[in-house]
XYZ file of C-alpha atoms in Angstrom:
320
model
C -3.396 -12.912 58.692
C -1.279 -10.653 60.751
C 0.937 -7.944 60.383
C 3.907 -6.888 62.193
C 6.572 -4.248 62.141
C 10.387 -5.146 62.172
C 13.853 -4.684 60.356
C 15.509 -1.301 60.065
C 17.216 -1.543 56.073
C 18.513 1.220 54.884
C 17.232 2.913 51.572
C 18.251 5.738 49.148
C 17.528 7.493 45.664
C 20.609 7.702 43.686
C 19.994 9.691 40.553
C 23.207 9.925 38.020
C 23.503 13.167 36.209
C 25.401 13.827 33.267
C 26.401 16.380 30.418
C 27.206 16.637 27.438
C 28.353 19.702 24.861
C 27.376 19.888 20.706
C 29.101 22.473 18.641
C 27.330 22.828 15.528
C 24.280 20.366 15.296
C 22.229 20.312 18.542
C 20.830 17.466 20.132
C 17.656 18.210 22.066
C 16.701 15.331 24.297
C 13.051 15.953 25.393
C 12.465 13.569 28.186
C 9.254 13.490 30.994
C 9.408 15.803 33.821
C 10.160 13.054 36.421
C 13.631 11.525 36.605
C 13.976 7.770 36.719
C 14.382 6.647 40.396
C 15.944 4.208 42.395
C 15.479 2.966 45.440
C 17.533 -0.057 47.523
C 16.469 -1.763 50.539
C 19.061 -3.970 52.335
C 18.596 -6.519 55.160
C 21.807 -7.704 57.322
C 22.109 -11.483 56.997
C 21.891 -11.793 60.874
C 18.715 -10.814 61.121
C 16.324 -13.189 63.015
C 12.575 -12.546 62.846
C 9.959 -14.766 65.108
C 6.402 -14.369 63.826
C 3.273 -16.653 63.601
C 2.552 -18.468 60.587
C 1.169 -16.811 57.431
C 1.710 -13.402 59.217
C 3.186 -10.485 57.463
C 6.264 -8.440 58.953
C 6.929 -5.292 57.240
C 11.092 -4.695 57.141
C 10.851 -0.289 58.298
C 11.118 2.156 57.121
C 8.115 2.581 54.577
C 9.616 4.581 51.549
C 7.239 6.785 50.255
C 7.155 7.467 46.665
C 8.023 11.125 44.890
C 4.559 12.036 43.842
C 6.010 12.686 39.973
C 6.914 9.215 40.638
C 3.849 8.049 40.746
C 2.550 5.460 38.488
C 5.885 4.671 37.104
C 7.052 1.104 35.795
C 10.288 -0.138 37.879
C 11.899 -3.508 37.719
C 12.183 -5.186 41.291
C 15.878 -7.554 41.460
C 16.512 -9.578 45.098
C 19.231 -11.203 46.156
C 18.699 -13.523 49.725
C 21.212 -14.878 51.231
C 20.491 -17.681 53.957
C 22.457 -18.484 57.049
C 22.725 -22.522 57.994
C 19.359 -22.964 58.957
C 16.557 -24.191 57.137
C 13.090 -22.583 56.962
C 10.425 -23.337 54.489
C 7.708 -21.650 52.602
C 9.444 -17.989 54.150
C 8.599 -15.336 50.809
C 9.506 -12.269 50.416
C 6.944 -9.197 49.547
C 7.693 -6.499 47.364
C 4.394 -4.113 47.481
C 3.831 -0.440 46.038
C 0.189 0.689 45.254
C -1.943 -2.557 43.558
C 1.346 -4.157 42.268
C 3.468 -6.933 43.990
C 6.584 -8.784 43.291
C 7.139 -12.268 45.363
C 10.338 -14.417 46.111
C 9.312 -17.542 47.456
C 10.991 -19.608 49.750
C 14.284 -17.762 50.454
C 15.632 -20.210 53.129
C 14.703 -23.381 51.342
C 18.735 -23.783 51.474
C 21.362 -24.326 54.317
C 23.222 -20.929 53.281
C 22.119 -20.635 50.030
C 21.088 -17.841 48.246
C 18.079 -16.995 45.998
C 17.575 -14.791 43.123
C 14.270 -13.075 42.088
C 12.853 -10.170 39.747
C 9.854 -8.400 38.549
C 8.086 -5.419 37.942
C 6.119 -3.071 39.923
C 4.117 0.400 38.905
C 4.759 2.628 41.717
C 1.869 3.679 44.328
C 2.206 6.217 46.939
C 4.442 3.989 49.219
C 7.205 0.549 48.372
C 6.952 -1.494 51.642
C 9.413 -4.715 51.912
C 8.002 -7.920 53.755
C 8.033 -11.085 55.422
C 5.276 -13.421 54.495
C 5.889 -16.236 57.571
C 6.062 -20.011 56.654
C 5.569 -22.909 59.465
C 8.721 -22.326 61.468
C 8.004 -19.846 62.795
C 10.907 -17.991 62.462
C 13.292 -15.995 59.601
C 17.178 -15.920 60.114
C 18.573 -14.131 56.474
C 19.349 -11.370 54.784
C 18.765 -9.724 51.286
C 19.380 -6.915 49.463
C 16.116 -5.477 47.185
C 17.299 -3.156 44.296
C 13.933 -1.286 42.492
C 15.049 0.788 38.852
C 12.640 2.742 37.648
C 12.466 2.509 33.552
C 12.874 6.078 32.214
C 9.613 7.292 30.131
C 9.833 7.408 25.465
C 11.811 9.965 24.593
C 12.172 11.830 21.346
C 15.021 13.587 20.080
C 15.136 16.649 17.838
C 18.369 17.614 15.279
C 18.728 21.124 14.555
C 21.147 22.567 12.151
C 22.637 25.937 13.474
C 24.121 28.505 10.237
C 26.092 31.483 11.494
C 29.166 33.515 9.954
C 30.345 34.970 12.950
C 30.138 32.533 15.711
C 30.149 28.853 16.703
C 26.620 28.149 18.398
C 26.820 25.886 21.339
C 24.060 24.148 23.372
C 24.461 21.846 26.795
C 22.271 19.211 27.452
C 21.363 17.968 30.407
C 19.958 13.904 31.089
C 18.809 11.963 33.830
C 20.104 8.281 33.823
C 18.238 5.495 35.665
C 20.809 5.004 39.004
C 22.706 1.839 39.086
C 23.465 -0.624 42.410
C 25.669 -2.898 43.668
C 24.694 -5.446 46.273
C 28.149 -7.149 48.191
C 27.360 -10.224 50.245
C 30.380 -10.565 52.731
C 31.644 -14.117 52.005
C 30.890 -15.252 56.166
C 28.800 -12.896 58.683
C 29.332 -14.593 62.513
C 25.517 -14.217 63.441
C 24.541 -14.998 67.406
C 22.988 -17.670 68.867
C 22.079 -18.126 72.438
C 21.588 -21.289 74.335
C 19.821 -21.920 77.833
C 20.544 -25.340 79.665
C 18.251 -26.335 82.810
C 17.363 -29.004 85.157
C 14.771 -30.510 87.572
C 13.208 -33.380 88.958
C 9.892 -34.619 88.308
C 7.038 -36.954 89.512
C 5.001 -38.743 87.365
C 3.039 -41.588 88.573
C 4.462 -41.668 91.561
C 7.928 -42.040 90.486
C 10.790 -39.922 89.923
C 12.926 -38.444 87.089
C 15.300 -35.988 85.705
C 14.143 -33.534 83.022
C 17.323 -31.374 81.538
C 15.729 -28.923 78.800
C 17.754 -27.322 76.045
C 16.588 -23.902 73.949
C 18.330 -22.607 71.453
C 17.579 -19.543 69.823
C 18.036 -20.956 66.448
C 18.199 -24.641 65.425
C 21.438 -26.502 64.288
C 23.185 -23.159 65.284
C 24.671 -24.865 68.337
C 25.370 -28.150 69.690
C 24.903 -28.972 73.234
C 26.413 -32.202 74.877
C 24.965 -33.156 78.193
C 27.124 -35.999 80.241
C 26.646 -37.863 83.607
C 28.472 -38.173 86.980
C 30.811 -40.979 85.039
C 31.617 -38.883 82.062
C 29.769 -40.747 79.788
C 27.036 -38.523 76.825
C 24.107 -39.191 77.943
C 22.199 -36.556 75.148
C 23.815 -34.521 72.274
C 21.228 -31.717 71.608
C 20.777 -29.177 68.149
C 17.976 -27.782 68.820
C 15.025 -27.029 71.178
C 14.738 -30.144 73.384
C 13.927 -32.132 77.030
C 16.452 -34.883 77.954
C 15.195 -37.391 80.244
C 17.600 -38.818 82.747
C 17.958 -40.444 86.261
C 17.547 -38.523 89.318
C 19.709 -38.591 91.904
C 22.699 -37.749 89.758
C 25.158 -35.093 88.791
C 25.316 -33.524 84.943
C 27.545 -31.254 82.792
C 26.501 -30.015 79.568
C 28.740 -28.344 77.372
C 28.018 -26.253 74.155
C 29.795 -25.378 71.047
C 28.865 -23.124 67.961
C 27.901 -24.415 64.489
C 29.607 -22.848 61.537
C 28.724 -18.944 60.797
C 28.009 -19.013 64.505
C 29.227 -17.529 67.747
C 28.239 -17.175 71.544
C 27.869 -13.430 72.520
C 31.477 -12.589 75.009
C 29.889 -12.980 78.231
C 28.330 -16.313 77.614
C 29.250 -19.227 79.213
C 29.474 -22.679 77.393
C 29.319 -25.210 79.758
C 27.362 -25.567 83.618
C 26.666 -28.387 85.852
C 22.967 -29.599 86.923
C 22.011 -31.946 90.315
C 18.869 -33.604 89.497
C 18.141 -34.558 93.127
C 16.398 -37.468 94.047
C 12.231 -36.539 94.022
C 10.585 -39.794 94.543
C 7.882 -39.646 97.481
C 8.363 -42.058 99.999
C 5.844 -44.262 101.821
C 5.518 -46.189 105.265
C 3.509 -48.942 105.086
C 0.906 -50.818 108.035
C 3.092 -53.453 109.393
C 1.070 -56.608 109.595
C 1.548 -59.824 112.093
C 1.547 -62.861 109.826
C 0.690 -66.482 111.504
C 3.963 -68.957 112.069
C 4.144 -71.456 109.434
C 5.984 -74.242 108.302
C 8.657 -76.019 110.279
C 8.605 -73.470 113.736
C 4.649 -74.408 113.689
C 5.607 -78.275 113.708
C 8.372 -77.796 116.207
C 5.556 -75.870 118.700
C 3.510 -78.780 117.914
C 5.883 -81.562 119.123
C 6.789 -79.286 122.232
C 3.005 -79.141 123.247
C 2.051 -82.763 123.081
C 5.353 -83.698 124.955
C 3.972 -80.686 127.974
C 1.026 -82.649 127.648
C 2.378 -85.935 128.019
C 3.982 -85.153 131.251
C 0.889 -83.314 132.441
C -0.983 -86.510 132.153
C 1.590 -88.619 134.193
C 2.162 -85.957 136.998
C -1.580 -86.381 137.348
C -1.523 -90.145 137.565
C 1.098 -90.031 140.123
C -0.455 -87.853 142.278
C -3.726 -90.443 142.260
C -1.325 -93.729 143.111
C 0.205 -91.297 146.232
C -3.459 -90.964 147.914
C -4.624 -94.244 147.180
């Protein structure tokens, strides 16, 4: 198992502070010396995060725990929110000290959203992760929102007599801070899409390879056509199109929903897969005559020989 570094969430201890006057009877609130903490880590929904399987990114920074925080019991609450890809078996790590809280499979849904809670006792640091599932890759967001539960507390009435003067006493407590997590009802997130072409030789023979990448899948759609106009491939994710050299292509591409290209990008290109097949001169070879022109020579021969034969017998009859 590996373990990377990535993400840059944001994260924050909010403590709410409060007070409160009694004339007469006094309320003593005797509470621990720590306050009750809370820390949030947020994720933008665009992120994208390419890792190995079964590795473990850590989202930065590390937050490192108050030591009179130390030891504490919190309660862990996640909210992921997918984009319109799927990826399976991608959980999310909540870690301080020997404690853990897991959501599994947060982008088991085409944008969907998951829900998860726990508890952890605080160690010395809370780190947020990414443990990877087969894909490869992570394209979500999610907000993680840890309360620490405030320690017992006891409280003390005391009944003040004077004849002179009202007694008054302030109190001060520390209340556990309170979140909010808004997911924006559509984040555009980018996608970026390469289109490329060549010809290739295999077993002695030519073709056209045109490959499509895209940086996530179903995020675009990419429509390659021949030198007649007709679709020849429509492409949604990371492919090689096979095709006949010798011919002109155009590919256009268009963004899936909750998608766009970045400004300077380009959606459509033309590719010449020229023709690559080897050509090879063969030994030219006399072959015999046959058939009828072999006949025909035939006839003409015996008829040369015929009048051979008389010349000669003419010639004889002369000298005799």
């Amino acid at each position: 198992m590996t373990r990377n570094q990535g993400g840059n969430p944001g994260w924050r201890l909010r403590p709410v502070v409060g007070l409160a006057a009694v004339v007469v009877y006094v309320s003593i609130l005797a509470t621990a010396a720590s306050a009750a903490p809370g820390f949030e880590v947020t994720i933008p929904v665009d992120t994208v995060v390419r890792a190995p399987e079964g590795s473990i990114t850590d989202f930065e920074p590390v937050i490192q725990v108050p030591e009179e925080n130390q030891g504490q019991e919190c309660s862990v609450v996640a909210h992921a929110q997918n984009q319109t890809s799927v990826h399976p078996d991608n959980d999310l790590l909540v870690t301080s000290g020997s404690s853990q809280v897991v959501i599994p499979d947060v982008e088991a849904q085409s944008g969907g959203s998951v829900e998860g809670e726990g508890t952890l006792v605080l160690g010395t640091t809370i780190v947020v992760s990414l443990r990877m599932g087969p894909d490869e890759v992570f394209s979500a967001g999610f907000d993680v929102v840890i309360d620490c539960l405030p320690d017992e507390t006891t409280t003390t009435t005391t009944e003040v007599t004077t004849t002179t003067t009202e007694a008054t006493t302030t109190t001060t407590t520390i209340a556990p801070a309170t979140t909010s997590t808004t997911i924006p009802d559509e984040v555009m997130a980018l996608v970026f899409v390469t289109v490329e072409g060549e010809c290739v030789v295999e077993d002695g023979k030519g073709h056209g390879e045109i490959a499509v990448t895209l940086s996530v899948d179903a995020a675009a759609t990419v429509v390659i056509r021949d030198g007649d106009d007709d679709v020849v491939a429509t492409v949604t994710q990371d492919s090689v199109v096979t095709v006949p050299e010798g011919d002109a292509y155009t590919w256009e591409a268009s963004p899936s929903e909750g998608f766009e290209f970045a400004q300077d990008f380009v959606p459509t290109g033309d590719i010449d897969i020229e023709e690559c097949t080897p050509t090879e001169v063969k030994d030219l070879e006399v072959l015999p005559f046959t058939g009828a022109e072999t006949e025909a020579l035939a006839v003409i021969a015996a008829v040369l020989s015929m009048i051979g034969l008389l010349v000669i017998l003419a010639t004889r009859r002369v000298e005799n």
